[in-house]
Each structure stands twice: as structure tokens, then as C-alpha cells.
Protein backbone atom coordinates (compact mmCIF):
# COMPACT_ATOMS: atom_id res chain seq x y z
CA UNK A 1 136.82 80.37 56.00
CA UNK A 2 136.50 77.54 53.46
CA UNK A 3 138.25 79.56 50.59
CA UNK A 4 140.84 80.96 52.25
CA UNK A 5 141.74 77.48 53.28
CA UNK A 6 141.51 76.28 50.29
CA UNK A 7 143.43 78.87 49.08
CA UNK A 8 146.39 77.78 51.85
CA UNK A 9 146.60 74.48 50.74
CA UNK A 10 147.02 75.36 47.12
CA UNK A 11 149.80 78.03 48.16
CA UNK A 12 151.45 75.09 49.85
CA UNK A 13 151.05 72.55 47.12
CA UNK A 14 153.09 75.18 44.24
CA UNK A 15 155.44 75.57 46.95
CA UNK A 16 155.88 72.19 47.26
CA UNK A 17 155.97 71.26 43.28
CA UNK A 18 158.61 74.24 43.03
CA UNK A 19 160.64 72.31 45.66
CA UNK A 20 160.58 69.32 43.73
CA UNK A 21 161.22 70.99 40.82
CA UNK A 22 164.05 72.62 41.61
CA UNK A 23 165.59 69.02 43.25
CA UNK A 24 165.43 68.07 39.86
CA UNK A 25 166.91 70.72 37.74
CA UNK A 26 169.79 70.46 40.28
CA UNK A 27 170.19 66.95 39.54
CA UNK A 28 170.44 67.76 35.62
CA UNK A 29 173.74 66.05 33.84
CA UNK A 30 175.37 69.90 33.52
CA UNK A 31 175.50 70.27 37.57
CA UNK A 32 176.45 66.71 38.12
CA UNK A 33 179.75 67.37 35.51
CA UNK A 34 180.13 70.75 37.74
CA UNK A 35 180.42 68.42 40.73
CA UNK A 36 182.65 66.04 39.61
CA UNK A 37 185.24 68.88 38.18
CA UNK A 38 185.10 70.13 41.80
CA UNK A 39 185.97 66.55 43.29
CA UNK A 40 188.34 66.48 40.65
CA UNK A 41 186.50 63.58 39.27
CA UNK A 42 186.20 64.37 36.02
CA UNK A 43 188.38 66.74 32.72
CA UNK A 44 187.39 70.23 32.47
CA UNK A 45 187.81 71.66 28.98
CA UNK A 46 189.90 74.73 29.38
CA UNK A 47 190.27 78.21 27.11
CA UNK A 48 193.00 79.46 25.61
CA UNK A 49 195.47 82.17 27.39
CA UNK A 50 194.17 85.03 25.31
CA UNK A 51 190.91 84.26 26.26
CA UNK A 52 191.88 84.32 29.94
CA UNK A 53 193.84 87.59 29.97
CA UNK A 54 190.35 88.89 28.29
CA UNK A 55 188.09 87.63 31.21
CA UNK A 56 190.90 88.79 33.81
CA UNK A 57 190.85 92.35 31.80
CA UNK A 58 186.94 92.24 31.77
CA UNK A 59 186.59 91.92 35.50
CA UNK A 60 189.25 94.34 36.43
CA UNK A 61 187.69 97.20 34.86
CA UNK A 62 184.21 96.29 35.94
CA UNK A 63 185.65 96.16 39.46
CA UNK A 64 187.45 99.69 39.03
CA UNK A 65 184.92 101.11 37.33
CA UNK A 66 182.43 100.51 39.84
CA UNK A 67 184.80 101.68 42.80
CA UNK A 68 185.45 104.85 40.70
CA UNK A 69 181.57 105.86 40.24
CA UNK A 70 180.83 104.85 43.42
CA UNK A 71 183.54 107.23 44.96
CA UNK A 72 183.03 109.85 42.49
CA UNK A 73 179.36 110.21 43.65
CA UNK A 74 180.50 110.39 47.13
CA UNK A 75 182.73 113.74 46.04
CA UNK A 76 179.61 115.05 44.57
CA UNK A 77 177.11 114.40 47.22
CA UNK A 78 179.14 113.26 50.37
CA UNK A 79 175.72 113.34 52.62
CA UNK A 80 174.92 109.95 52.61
CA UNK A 81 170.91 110.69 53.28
CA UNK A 82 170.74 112.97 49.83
CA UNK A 83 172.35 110.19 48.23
CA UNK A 84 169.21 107.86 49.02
CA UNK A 85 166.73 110.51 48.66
CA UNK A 86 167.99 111.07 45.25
CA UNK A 87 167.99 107.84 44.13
CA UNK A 88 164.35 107.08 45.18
CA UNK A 89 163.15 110.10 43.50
CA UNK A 90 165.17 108.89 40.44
CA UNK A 91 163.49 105.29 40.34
CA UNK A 92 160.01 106.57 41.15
CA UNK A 93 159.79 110.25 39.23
CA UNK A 94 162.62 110.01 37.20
CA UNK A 95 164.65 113.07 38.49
CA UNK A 96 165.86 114.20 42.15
CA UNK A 97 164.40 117.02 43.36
CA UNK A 98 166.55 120.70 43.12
CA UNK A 99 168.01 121.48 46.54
CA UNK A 100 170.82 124.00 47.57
CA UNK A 101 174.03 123.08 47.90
CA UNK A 102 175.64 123.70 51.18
CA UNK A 103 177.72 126.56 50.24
CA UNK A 104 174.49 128.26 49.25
CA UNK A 105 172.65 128.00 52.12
CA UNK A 106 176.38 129.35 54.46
CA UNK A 107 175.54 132.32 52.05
CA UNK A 108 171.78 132.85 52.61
CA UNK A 109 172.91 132.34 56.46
CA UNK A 110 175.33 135.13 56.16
CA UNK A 111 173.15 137.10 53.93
CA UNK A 112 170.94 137.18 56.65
CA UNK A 113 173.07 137.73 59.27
CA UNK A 114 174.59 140.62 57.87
CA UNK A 115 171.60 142.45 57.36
CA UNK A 116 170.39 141.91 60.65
CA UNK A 117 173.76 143.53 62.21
CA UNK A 118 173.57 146.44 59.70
CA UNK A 119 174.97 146.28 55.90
CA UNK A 120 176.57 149.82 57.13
CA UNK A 121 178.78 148.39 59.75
CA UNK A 122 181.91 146.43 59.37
CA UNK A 123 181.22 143.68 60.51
CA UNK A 124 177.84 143.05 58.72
CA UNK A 125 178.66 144.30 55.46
CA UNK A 126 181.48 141.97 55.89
CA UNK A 127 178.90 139.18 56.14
CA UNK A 128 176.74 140.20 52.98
CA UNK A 129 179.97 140.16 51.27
CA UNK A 130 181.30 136.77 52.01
CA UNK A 131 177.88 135.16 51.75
CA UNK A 132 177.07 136.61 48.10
CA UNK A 133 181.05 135.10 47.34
CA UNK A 134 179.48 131.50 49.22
CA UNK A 135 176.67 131.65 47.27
CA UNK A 136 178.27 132.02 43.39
CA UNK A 137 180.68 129.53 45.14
CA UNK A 138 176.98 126.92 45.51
CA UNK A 139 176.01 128.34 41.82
CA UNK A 140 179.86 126.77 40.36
CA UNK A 141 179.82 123.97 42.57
CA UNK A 142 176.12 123.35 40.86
CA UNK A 143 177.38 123.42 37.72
CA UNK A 144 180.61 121.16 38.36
CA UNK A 145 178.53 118.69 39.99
CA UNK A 146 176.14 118.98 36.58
CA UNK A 147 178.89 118.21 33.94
CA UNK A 148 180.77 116.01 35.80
CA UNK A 149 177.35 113.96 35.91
CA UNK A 150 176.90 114.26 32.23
CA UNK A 151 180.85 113.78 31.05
CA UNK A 152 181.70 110.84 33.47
CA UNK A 153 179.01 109.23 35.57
CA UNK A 154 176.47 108.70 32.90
CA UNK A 155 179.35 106.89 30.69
CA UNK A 156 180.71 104.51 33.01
CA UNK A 157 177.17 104.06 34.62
CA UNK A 158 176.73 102.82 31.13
CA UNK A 159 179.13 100.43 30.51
CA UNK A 160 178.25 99.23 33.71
CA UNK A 161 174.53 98.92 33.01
CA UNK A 162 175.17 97.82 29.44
CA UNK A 163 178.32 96.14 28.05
CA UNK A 164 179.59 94.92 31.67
CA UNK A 165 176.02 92.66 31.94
CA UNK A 166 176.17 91.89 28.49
CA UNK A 167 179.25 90.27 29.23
CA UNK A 168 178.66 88.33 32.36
CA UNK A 169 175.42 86.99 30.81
CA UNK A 170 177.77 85.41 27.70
CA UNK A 171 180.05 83.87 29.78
CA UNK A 172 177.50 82.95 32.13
CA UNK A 173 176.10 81.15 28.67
CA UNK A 174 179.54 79.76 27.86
CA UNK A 175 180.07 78.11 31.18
CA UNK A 176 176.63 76.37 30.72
CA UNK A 177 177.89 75.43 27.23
CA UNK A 178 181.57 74.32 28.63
CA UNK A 179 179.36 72.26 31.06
CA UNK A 180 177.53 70.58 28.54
CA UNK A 181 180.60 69.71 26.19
CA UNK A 182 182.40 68.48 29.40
CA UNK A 183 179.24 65.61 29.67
CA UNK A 184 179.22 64.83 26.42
CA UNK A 185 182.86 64.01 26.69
CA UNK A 186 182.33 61.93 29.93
CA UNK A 187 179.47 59.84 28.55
CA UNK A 188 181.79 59.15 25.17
CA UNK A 189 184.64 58.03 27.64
CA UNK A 190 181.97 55.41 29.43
CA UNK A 191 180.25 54.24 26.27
CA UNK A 192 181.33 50.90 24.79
CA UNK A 193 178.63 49.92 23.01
CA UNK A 194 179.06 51.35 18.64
CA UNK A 195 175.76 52.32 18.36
CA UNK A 196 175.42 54.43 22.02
CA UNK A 197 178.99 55.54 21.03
CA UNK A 198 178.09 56.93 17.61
CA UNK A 199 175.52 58.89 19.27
CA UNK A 200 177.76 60.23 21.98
CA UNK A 201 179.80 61.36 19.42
CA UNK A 202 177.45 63.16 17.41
CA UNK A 203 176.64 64.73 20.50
CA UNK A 204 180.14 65.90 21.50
CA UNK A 205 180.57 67.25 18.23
CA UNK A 206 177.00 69.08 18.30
CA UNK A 207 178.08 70.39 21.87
CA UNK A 208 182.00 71.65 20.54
CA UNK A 209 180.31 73.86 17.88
CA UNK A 210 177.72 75.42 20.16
CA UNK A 211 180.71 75.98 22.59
CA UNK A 212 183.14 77.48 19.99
CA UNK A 213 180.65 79.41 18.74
CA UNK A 214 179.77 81.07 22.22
CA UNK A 215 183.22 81.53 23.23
CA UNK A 216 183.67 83.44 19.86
CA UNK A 217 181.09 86.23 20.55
CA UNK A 218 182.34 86.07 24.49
CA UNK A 219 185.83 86.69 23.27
CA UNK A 220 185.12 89.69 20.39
CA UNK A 221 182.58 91.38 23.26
CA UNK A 222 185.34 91.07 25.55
CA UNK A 223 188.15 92.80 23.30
CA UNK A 224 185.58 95.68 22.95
CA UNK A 225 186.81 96.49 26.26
CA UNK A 226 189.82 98.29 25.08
CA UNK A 227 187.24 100.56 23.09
CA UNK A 228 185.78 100.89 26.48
CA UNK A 229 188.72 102.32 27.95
CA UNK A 230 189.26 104.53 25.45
CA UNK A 231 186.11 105.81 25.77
CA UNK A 232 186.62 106.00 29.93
CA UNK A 233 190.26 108.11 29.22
CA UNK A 234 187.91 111.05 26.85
CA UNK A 235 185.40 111.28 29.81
CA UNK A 236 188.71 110.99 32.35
CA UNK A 237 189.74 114.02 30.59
CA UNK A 238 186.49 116.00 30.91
CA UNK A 239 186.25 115.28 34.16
CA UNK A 240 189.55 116.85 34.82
CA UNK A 241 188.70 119.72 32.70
CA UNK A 242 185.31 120.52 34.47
CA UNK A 243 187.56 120.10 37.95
CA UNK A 244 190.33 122.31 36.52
CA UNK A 245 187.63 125.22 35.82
CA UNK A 246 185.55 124.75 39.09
CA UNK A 247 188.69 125.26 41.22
CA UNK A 248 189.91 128.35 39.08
CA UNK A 249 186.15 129.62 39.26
CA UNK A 250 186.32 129.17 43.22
CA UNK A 251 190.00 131.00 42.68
CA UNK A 252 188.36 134.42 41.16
CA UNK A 253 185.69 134.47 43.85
CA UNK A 254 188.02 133.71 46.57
CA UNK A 255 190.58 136.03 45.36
CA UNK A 256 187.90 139.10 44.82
CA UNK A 257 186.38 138.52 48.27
CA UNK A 258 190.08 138.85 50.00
CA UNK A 259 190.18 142.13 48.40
CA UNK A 260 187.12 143.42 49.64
CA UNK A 261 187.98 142.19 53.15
CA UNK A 262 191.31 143.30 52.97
CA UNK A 263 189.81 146.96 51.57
CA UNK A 264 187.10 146.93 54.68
CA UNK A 265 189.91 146.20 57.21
CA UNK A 266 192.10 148.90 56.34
CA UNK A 267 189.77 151.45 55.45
CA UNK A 268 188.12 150.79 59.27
CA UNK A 269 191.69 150.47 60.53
CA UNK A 270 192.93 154.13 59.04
CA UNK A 271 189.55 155.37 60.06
CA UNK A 272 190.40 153.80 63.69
CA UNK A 273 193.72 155.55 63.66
CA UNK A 274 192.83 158.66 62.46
CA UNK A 275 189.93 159.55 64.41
CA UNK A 276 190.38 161.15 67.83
CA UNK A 277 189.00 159.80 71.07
CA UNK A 278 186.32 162.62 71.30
CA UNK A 279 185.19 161.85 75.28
CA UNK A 280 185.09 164.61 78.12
CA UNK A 281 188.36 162.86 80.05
CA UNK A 282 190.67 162.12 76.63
CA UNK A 283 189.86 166.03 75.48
CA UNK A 284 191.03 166.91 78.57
CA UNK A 285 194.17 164.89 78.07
CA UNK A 286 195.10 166.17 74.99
CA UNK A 287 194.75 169.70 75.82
CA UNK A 288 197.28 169.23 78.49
CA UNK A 289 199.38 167.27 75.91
CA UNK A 290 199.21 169.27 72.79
CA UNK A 291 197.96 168.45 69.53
CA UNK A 292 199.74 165.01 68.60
CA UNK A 293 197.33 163.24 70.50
CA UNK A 294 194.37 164.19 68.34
CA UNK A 295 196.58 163.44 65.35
CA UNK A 296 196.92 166.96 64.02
CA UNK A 297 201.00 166.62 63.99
CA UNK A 298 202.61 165.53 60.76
CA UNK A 299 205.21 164.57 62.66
CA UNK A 300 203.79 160.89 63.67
CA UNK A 301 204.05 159.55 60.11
CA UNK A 302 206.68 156.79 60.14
CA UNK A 303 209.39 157.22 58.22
CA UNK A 304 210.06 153.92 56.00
CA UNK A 305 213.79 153.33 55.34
CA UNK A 306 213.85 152.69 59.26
CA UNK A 307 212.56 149.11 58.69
CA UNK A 308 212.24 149.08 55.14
CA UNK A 309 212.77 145.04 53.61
CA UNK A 310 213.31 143.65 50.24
CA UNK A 311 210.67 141.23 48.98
CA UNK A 312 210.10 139.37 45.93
CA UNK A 313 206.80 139.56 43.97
CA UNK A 314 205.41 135.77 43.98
CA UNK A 315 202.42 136.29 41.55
CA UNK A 316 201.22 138.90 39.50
CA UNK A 317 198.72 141.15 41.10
CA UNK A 318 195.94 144.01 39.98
CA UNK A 319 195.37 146.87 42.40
CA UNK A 320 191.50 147.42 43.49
CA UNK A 321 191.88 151.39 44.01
CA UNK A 322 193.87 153.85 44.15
CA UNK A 323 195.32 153.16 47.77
CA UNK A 324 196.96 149.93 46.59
CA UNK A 325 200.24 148.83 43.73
CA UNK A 326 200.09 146.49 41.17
CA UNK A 327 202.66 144.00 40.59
CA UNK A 328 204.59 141.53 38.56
CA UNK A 329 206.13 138.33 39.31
CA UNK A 330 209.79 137.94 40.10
CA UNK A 331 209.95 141.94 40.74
CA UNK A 332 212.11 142.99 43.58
CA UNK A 333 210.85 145.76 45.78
CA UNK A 334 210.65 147.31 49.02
CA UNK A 335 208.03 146.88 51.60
CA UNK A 336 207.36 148.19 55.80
CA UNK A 337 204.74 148.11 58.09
CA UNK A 338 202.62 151.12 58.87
CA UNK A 339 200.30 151.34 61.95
CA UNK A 340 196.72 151.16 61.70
CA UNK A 341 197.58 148.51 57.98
CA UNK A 342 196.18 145.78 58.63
CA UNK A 343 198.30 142.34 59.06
CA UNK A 344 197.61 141.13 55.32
CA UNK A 345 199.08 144.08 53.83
CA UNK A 346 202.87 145.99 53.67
CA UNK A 347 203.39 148.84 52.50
CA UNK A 348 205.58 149.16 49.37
CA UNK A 349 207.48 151.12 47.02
CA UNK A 350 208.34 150.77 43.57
CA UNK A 351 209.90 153.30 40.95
CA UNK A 352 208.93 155.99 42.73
CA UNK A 353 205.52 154.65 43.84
CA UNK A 354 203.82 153.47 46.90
CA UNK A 355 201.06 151.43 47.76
CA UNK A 356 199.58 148.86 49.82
CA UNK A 357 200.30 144.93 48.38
CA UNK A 358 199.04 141.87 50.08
CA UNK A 359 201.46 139.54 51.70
CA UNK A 360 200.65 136.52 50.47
CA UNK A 361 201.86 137.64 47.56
CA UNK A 362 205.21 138.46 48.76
CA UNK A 363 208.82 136.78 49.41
CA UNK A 364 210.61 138.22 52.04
CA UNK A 365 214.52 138.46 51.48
CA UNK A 366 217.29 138.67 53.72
């Protein structure tokens, strides 16, 4: 019991000498001018305007650089938890652990699912189809997420971490230094006496150089800013670059996975259509009613200049097989509606051709 009490009354004592300490340090001549300039008690030396278009400069792009980062690491990882786990693991082991993105893991999902209904029916080959398209989708968004770490975080984390502190230590210095100058001046303007005033002068002119010569390297670190921002419009430009191919990326996939669909639905629609209702009471019914009920008649193809409609060709387009028609932009041509097409695709003719184009893809005119 003895030395633990012992130790508790020597805890309290360096406490208590701290305490005083700091009483005194806070009565020091620097925060007494600080006071007095806030009373309005006493002349503040001021900087030039330069200099104060610099600091005003300085903070704004420490301000919007740290809004920026902060925001762009939201758009990379917008689930707030990861974003903590991640930085943990980066402070303790140096590197976040590898996890899959959420498009990746819609993919595996559907992966699964599909596989479970049957890759051979429509619906679950459907489902392996759009989640090997979700996954490449998690594989780009990966590597966007990767170089737009690399291009833009890890620069303006930099000047943040680096150059920005720099800068608010100096002028943390030079305010300390302004402070000083400021008494220096105040005890000249209360000393009468030649001898305490030759000294007060040596002093002021001891504390004008150290001042000058702090505001100096304050001022030439703070016109490195435009550097800076020279630097911050290269990685602005990656950033928009490594955007510009993630979105074209997602594009492709997108694109190529529509045409798969599209190719499913109307091959199961045609095979819909085309296949007779084989049970006891419809055979039956289509005995009585002749052959155009099991689609043996040639007769029930629709003939297309009945509802036939110009269109213009928005975008340029590759057919996937045979059963479709390429196309240009700005070409003119003629498109109808078949039964058993699915909604996302017309029928059109061109030159003497026909095939199936997607409507998205299409203008109709009056």
C-alpha cells in the first residue's frame, strides 16, 4: 500500500508543477501583447497585401482540397464501415485487406442462382449471364477505384500531409515572431530612461530581422502554392481520364449483355410462337379447325407495309447473328412489329434487307 501511495502523491505533485507551469508560460510578455491587441490596447504590426492574398490563397485550397479527398473517397467506398476498417488496417498493417466489390458479389449471387434454376433454361442462363457481366463490371470498378487512388488521392493527400503543415507551422512561427516584435515595440514606447531605451532598441531591431526573415520563407512557401495547383489540374485530368474509361468499360459490358438478353428473349419468344400447344384438348381443337392453328399455314406471316414506319438510325450498331441488321447513324429506314419479337426490337428493312434492330437505337418519324 505504501508505494502505491507514494506513487499517488508524486502523480499529483507533476500535475500540480505542470499547472503552475503552464500559469506561467501563459503569463509570458508574447501572450500579454496578444491580449492587449485583442482589447485593442496596444499596435499590431501588420503584412503587406500580397502577403495576405497568399495566406487567403493558402487556406482556400487547403479547405477545398480537403473537402475534395474527403468526398472523392466517399465515391470510392460510400460504406461508411469499410471506410474505418480500411483505415485501421492501414495504420496498424499498412494495407486494407482485399474484399469484393459489391458488383462482384450481385454476380457470384446470380452466378449461383442461375445454376441452381438450370443454365439450360431461360431464365437461369439469363442469370449466369448478367452475373459474369456484374462481375467484370466489380473487376473495372477495381481497377478505377485503384488508379484513381494512385493519380489523385495520394497527391492531394500529400500536399495535405506535407506542404499544407509545413505551412501552418511557419506562420504559426511568424505569428510568435509578430508577437514578439509587437513587445519590443511596446516596451520602446514606455521606456524613458537612454540606457533601458538603447536596449529596447537593440531589441526591436533584433526582433524586425527575425520577423522579416520568417515572413520571407512563409511568403516563398506560400507562392509554391500555384505549383501546387498545377500539380492538382495534371492529377484533375487523370482522374477524369480513369472516369472517362471506367464508364466506357461499363458501356461494352452493358451493351454486350443487352444483346445476349435481347438474343435469349426472342429466340424463346419465336420458339413460344412457333411451337404448337401439343395437349389432348388443343389437338382436338385444331383438328376441328384446320392446320393454322398448329402454325403449318404460311398464310399467318404479317405482311409489313401494313404498319410499316420510318425511323432514323441514332447510333451506329453491329449485328450479333445472322437474325439481326447492322446500322449507321443518321440512316433512314423502315421498321414494324412482328408477333412473338420481343418489345426491344422492330423489325427492319434496308436495301433490300431485313433484320431485327434494337429500339433504343431508333428515331421514330412521322
Amino acid at each position: 500500500m505504501k508505494p502505491r501511495m507514494f506513487q499517488k502523491k508524486a502523480t499529483k505533485a507533476v500535475k500540480l508543477w505542470i499547472f503552475r507551469h503552464q500559469l506561467k508560460t501563459s503569463s509570458t510578455p508574447g501572450n500579454n501583447e496578444f491580449t492587449e491587441e485583442k482589447l485593442g490596447q496596444a499596435e499590431r504590426t501588420e503584412l503587406d497585401v500580397h502577403f495576405e492574398n497568399l495566406v487567403t490563397r493558402a487556406e482556400a485550397t487547403r479547405i477545398n482540397t480537403e473537402r475534395i479527398l474527403k468526398q472523392t473517397e466517399y465515391l470510392l467506398q460510400p460504406n461508411p464501415n469499410a471506410r474505418i476498417e480500411d483505415y485501421f488496417f492501414e495504420k496498424i498493417e499498412g494495407k486494407a485487406p482485399p474484399r469484393m466489390t459489391n458488383l462482384e458479389c450481385l454476380g457470384h449471387y446470380m452466378v449461383e442462382a442461375g445454376c441452381e434454376f438450370g443454365p439450360g433454361t431461360p431464365y437461369g442462363s439469363a442469370l449466369v449471364s448478367a452475373g459474369e457481366t456484374e462481375k467484370a463490371l466489380g473487376v473495372v470498378e477495381r481497377e478505377f477505384v485503384q488508379n484513381v487512388a494512385h493519380a489523385f488521392l495520394v497527391p492531394l493527400g500529400n500536399f495535405l500531409n506535407g506542404d499544407c503543415k509545413t505551412i501552418a507551422k511557419e506562420r504559426k512561427l511568424l505569428e510568435s515572431k509578430r508577437l514578439d516584435l509587437d513587445t519590443c515595440k511596446s516596451r520602446l514606447r514606455k521606456a524613458h530612461v537612454a540606457e533601458i531605451r538603447a536596449t529596447a532598441e537593440m531589441d526591436v531591431h533584433k526582433a524586425e530581422t527575425e520577423f522579416e526573415r520568417q515572413a520571407e520563407i512563409t511568403r516563398l512557401l506560400m507562392e509554391g502554392i500555384s505549383s501546387t495547383h498545377v500539380n492538382h489540374h495534371r492529377c484533375l485530368k487523370d482522374f477524369v481520364d480513369s472516369q472517362t474509361t471506367y464508364f466506357a468499360k461499363c458501356y461494352q459490358h452493358m451493351l454486350q449483355l443487352q444483346k445476349q438478353l435481347g438474343s435469349m428473349s426472342t429466340s424463346q419468344a419465336t420458339k413460344d410462337t412457333t411451337m404448337p400447344d401439343l395437349s389432348p384438348l388443343a389437338l382436338t381443337s385444331a383438328i376441328q379447325k384446320g392446320p393454322a392453328v398448329l402454325g403449318l399455314e404460311s398464310s399467318m406471316s404479317v405482311s409489313p407495309g401494313a404498319c410499316a414506319r420510318r425511323a432514323r438510325v441514332l447510333y451506329d450498331y453491329d449485328a450479333a447473328d445472322v437474325s439481326e441488321m447492322s446500322l449507321l447513324a443518321d440512316e433512314v429506314i423502315m421498321v414494324y412489329s412482328l408477333p412473338g419479337v420481343d418489345y426491344d426490337w422492330l423489325m427492319a428493312e434496308k436495301a433490300g434487307q431485313r433484320g431485327k434492330v434494337p429500339v433504343t437505337y431508333l428515331e421514330l418519324l412521322n
